[in-house]
Short mmCIF file of N, CA and C in Angstrom, two decimals:
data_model
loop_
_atom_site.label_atom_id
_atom_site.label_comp_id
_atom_site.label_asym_id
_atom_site.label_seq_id
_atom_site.Cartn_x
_atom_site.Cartn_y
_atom_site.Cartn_z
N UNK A 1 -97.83 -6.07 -48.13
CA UNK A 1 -98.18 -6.59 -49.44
C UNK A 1 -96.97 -6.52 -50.38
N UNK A 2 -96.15 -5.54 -50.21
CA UNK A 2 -95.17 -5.36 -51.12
C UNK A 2 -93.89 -6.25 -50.90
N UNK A 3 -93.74 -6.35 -49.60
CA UNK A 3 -92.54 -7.24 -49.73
C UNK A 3 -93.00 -8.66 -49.55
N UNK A 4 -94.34 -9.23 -49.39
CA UNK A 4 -94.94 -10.50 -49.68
C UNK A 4 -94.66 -10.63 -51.28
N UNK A 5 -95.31 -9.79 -52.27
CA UNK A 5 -95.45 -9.97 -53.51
C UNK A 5 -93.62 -9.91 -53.98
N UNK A 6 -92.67 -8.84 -53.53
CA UNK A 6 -91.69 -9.32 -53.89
C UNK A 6 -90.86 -10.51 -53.69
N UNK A 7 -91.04 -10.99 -52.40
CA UNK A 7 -90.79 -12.43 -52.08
C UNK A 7 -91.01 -13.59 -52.82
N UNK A 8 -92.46 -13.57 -53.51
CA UNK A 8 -92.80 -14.19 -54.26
C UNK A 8 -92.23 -14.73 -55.77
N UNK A 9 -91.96 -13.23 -56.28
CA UNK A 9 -91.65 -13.12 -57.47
C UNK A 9 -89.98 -13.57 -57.91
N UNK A 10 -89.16 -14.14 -56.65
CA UNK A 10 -88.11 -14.65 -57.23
C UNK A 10 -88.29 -15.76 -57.87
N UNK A 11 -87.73 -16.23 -59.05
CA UNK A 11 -87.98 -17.44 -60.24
C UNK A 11 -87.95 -18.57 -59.55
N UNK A 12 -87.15 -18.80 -58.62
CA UNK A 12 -86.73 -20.41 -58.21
C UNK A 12 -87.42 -20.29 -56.60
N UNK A 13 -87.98 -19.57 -55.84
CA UNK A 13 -88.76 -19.35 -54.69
C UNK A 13 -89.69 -20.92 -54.41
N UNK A 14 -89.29 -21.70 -53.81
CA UNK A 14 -90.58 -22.32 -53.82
C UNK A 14 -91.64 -22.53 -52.57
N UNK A 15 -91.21 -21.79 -51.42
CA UNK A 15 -91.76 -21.42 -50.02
C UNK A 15 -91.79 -20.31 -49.69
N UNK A 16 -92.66 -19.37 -49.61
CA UNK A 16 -92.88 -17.95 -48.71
C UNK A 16 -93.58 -18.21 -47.62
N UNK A 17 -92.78 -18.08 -46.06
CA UNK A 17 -93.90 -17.31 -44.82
C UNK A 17 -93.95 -16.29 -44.78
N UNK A 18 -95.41 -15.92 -44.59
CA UNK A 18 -95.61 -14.65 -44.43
C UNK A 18 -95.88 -14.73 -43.36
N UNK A 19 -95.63 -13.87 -42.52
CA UNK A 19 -96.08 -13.53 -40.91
C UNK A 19 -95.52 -11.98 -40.20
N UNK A 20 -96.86 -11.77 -39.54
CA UNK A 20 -96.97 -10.57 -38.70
C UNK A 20 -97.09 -10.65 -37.24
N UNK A 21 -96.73 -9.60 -36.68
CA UNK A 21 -97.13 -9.01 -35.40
C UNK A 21 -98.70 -8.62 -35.20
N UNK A 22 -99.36 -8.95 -35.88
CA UNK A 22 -100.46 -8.07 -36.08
C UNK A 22 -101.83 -8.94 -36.22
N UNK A 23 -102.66 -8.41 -35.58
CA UNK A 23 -104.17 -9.40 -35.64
C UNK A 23 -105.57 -8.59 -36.63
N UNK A 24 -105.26 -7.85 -37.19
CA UNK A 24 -105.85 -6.83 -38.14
C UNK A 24 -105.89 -7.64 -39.44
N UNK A 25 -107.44 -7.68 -39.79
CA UNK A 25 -107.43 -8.15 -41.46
C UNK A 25 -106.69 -8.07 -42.29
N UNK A 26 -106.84 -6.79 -42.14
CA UNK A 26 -105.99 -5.87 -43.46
C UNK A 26 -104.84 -6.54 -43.87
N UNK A 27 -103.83 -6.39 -42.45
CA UNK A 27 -102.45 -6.61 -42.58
C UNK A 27 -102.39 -8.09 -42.82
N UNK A 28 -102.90 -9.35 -42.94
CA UNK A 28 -102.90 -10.16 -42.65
C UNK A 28 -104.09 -11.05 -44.00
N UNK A 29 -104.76 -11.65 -43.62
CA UNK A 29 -105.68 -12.51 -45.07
C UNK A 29 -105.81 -11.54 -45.76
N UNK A 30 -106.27 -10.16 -46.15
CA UNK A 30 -106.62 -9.56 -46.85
C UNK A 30 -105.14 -9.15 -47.63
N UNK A 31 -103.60 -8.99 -47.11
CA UNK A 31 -102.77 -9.09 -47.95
C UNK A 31 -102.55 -10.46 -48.49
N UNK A 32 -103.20 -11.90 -48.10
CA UNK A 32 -102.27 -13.35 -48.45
C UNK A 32 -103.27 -13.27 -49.61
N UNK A 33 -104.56 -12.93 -49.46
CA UNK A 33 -105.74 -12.88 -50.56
C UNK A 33 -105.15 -12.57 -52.03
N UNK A 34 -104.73 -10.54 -51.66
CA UNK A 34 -104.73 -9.96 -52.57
C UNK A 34 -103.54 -10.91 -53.55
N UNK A 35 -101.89 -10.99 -52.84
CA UNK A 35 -100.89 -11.29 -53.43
C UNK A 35 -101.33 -12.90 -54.38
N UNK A 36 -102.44 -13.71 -53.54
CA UNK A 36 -102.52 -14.96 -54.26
C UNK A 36 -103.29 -14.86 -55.65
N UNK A 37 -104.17 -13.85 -55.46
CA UNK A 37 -104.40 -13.43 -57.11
C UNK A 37 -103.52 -12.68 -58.01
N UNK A 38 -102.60 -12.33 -57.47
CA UNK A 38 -101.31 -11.72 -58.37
C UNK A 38 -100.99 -12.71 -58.45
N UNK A 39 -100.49 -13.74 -58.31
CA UNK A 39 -99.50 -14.73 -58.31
C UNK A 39 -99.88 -16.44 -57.99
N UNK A 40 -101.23 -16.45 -59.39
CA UNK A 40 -101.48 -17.57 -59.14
C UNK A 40 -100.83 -19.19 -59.06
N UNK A 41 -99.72 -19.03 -59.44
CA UNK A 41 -98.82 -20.06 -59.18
C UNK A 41 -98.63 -21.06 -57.67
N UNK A 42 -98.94 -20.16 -56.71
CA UNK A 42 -98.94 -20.12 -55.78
C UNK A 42 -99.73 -20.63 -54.88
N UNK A 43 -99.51 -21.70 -53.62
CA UNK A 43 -101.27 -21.72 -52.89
C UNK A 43 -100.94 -21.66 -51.12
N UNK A 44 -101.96 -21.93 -50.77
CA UNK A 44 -101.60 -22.02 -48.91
C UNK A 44 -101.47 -23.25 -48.26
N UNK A 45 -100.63 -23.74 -48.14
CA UNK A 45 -100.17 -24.34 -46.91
C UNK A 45 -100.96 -24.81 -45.58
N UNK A 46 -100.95 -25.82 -45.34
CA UNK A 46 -101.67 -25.65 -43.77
C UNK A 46 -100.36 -25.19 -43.10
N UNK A 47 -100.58 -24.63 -41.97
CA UNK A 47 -99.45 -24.11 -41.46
C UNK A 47 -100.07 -24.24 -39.94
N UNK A 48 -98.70 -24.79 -39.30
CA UNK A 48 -99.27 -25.50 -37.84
C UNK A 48 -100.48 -26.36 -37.53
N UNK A 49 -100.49 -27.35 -38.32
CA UNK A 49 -101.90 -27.87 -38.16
C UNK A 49 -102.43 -27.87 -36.25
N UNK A 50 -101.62 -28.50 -35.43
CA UNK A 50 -102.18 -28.83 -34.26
C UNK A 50 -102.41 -27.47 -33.52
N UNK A 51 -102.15 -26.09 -34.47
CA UNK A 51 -102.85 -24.83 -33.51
C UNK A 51 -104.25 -24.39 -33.64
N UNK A 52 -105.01 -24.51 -32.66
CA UNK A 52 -106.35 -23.92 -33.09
C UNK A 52 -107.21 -23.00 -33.20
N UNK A 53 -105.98 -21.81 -33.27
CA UNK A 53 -107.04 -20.47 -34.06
C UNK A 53 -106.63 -20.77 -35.28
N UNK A 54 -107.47 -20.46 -36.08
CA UNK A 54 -107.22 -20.07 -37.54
C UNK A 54 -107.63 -18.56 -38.01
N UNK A 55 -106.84 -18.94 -38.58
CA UNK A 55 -107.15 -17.18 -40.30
C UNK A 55 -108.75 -17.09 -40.29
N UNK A 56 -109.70 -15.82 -40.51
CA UNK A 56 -110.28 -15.73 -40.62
C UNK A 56 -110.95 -14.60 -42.15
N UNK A 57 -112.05 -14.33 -42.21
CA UNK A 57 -112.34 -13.06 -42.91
C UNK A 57 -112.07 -13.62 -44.32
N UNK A 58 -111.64 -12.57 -45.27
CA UNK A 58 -111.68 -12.73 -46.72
C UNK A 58 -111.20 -13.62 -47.38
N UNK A 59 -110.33 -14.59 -46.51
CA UNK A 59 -109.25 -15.29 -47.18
C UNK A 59 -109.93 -16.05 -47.66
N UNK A 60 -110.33 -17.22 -48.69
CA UNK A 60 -110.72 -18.45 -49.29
C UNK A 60 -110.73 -19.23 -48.44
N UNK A 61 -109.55 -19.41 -48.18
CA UNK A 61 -108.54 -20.96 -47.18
C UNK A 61 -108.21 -20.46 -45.92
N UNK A 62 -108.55 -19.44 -45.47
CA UNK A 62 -108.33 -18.79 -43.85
C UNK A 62 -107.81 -19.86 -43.03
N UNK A 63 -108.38 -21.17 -42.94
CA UNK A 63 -108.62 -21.87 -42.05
C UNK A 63 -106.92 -22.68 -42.22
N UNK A 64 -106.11 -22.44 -43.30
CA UNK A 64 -104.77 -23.07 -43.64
C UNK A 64 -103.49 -21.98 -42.66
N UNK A 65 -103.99 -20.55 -42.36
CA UNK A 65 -103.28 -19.83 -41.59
C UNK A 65 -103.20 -19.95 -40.53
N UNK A 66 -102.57 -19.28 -39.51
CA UNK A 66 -102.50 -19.48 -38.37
C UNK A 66 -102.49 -17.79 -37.75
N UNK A 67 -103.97 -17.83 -36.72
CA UNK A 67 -103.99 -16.33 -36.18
C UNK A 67 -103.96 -16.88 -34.23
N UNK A 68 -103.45 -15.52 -34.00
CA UNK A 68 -102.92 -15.86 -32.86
C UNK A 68 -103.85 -14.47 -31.78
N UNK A 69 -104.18 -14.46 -30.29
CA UNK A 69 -104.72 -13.01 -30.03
C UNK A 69 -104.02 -13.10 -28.65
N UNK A 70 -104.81 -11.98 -27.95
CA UNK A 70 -104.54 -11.68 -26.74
C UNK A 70 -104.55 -13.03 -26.25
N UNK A 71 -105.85 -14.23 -26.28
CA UNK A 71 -106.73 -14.82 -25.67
C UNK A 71 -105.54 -16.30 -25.67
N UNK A 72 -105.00 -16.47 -26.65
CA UNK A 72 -103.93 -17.17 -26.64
C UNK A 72 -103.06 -17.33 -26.25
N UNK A 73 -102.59 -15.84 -25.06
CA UNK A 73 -101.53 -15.90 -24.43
C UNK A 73 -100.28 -15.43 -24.87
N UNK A 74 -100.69 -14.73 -26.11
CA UNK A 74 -99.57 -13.90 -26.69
C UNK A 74 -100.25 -12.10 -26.98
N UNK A 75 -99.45 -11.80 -27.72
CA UNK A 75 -100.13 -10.00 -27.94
C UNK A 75 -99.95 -10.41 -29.50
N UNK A 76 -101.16 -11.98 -30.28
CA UNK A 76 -101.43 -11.57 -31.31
C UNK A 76 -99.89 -11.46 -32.65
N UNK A 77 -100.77 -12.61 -33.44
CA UNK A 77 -99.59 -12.85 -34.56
C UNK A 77 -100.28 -13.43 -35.22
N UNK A 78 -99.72 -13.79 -36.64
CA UNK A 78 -100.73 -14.26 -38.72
C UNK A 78 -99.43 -15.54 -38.79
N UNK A 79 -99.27 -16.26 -39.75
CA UNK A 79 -98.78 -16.85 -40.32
C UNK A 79 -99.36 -17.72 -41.31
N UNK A 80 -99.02 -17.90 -42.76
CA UNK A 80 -99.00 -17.93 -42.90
C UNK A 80 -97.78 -18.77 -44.21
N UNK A 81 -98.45 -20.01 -44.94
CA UNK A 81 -97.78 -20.73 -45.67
C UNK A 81 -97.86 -20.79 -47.40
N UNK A 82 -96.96 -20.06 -48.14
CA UNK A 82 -97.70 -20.18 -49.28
C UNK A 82 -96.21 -20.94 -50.41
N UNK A 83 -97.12 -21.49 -50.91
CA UNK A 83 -96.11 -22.63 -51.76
C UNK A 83 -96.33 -22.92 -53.30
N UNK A 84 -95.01 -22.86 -53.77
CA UNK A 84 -95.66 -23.07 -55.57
C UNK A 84 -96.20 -24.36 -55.88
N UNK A 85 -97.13 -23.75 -56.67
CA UNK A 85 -98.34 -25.49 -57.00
C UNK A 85 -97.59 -26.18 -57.76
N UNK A 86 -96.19 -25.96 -58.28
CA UNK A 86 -95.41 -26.95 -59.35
C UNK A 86 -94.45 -26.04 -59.15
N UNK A 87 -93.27 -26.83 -58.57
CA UNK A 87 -91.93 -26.69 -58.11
C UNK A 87 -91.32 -26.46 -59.75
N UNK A 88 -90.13 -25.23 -59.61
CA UNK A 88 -89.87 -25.11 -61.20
C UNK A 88 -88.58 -25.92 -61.36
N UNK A 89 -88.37 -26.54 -61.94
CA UNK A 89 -87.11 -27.12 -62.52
C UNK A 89 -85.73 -26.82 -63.11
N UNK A 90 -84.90 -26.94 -62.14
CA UNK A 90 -83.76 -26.20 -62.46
C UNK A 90 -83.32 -26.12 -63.80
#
């Protein structure tokens, strides 16, 4: 969460991925959740459209992430796309 939200907070930022090793809520929608209400400027991305697990659980827009598991053929990964809703102007 902390280095998502600092990522965020640079002035001219206009793309953050977030992505983990990890298939756990917590680490994963429940941090893209928390940081997008800090930082409403901000929104989600579809990210990989042609993959078909998606984000699940708390997120709003779950379905714009990308979750990955055992079952997929990997050991499990998040990604995530989050983008400013109005690009700032140099």
């Amino acid at each position: 969460e902390k280095a998502l939200s600092h990522a965020l907070s640079f002035p001219h930022v206009e793309r953050v991925v977030y992505s983990t090793c990890s298939t756990h809520e917590e680490e994963n929608e429940a941090v893209v959740a928390k940081v997008l209400k800090q930082f409403p400027g901000f929104r989600l991305e579809r990210t990989l459209p042609f993959w078909p697990s998606r984000g699940s659980g708390a997120l709003a827009h779950a379905s714009r992430c990308v979750r990955a598991s055992p079952l997929d053929l990997s050991q499990g990964f998040f990604v995530a796309s989050l983008v400013r809703r109005t690009p700032k102007v140099p």
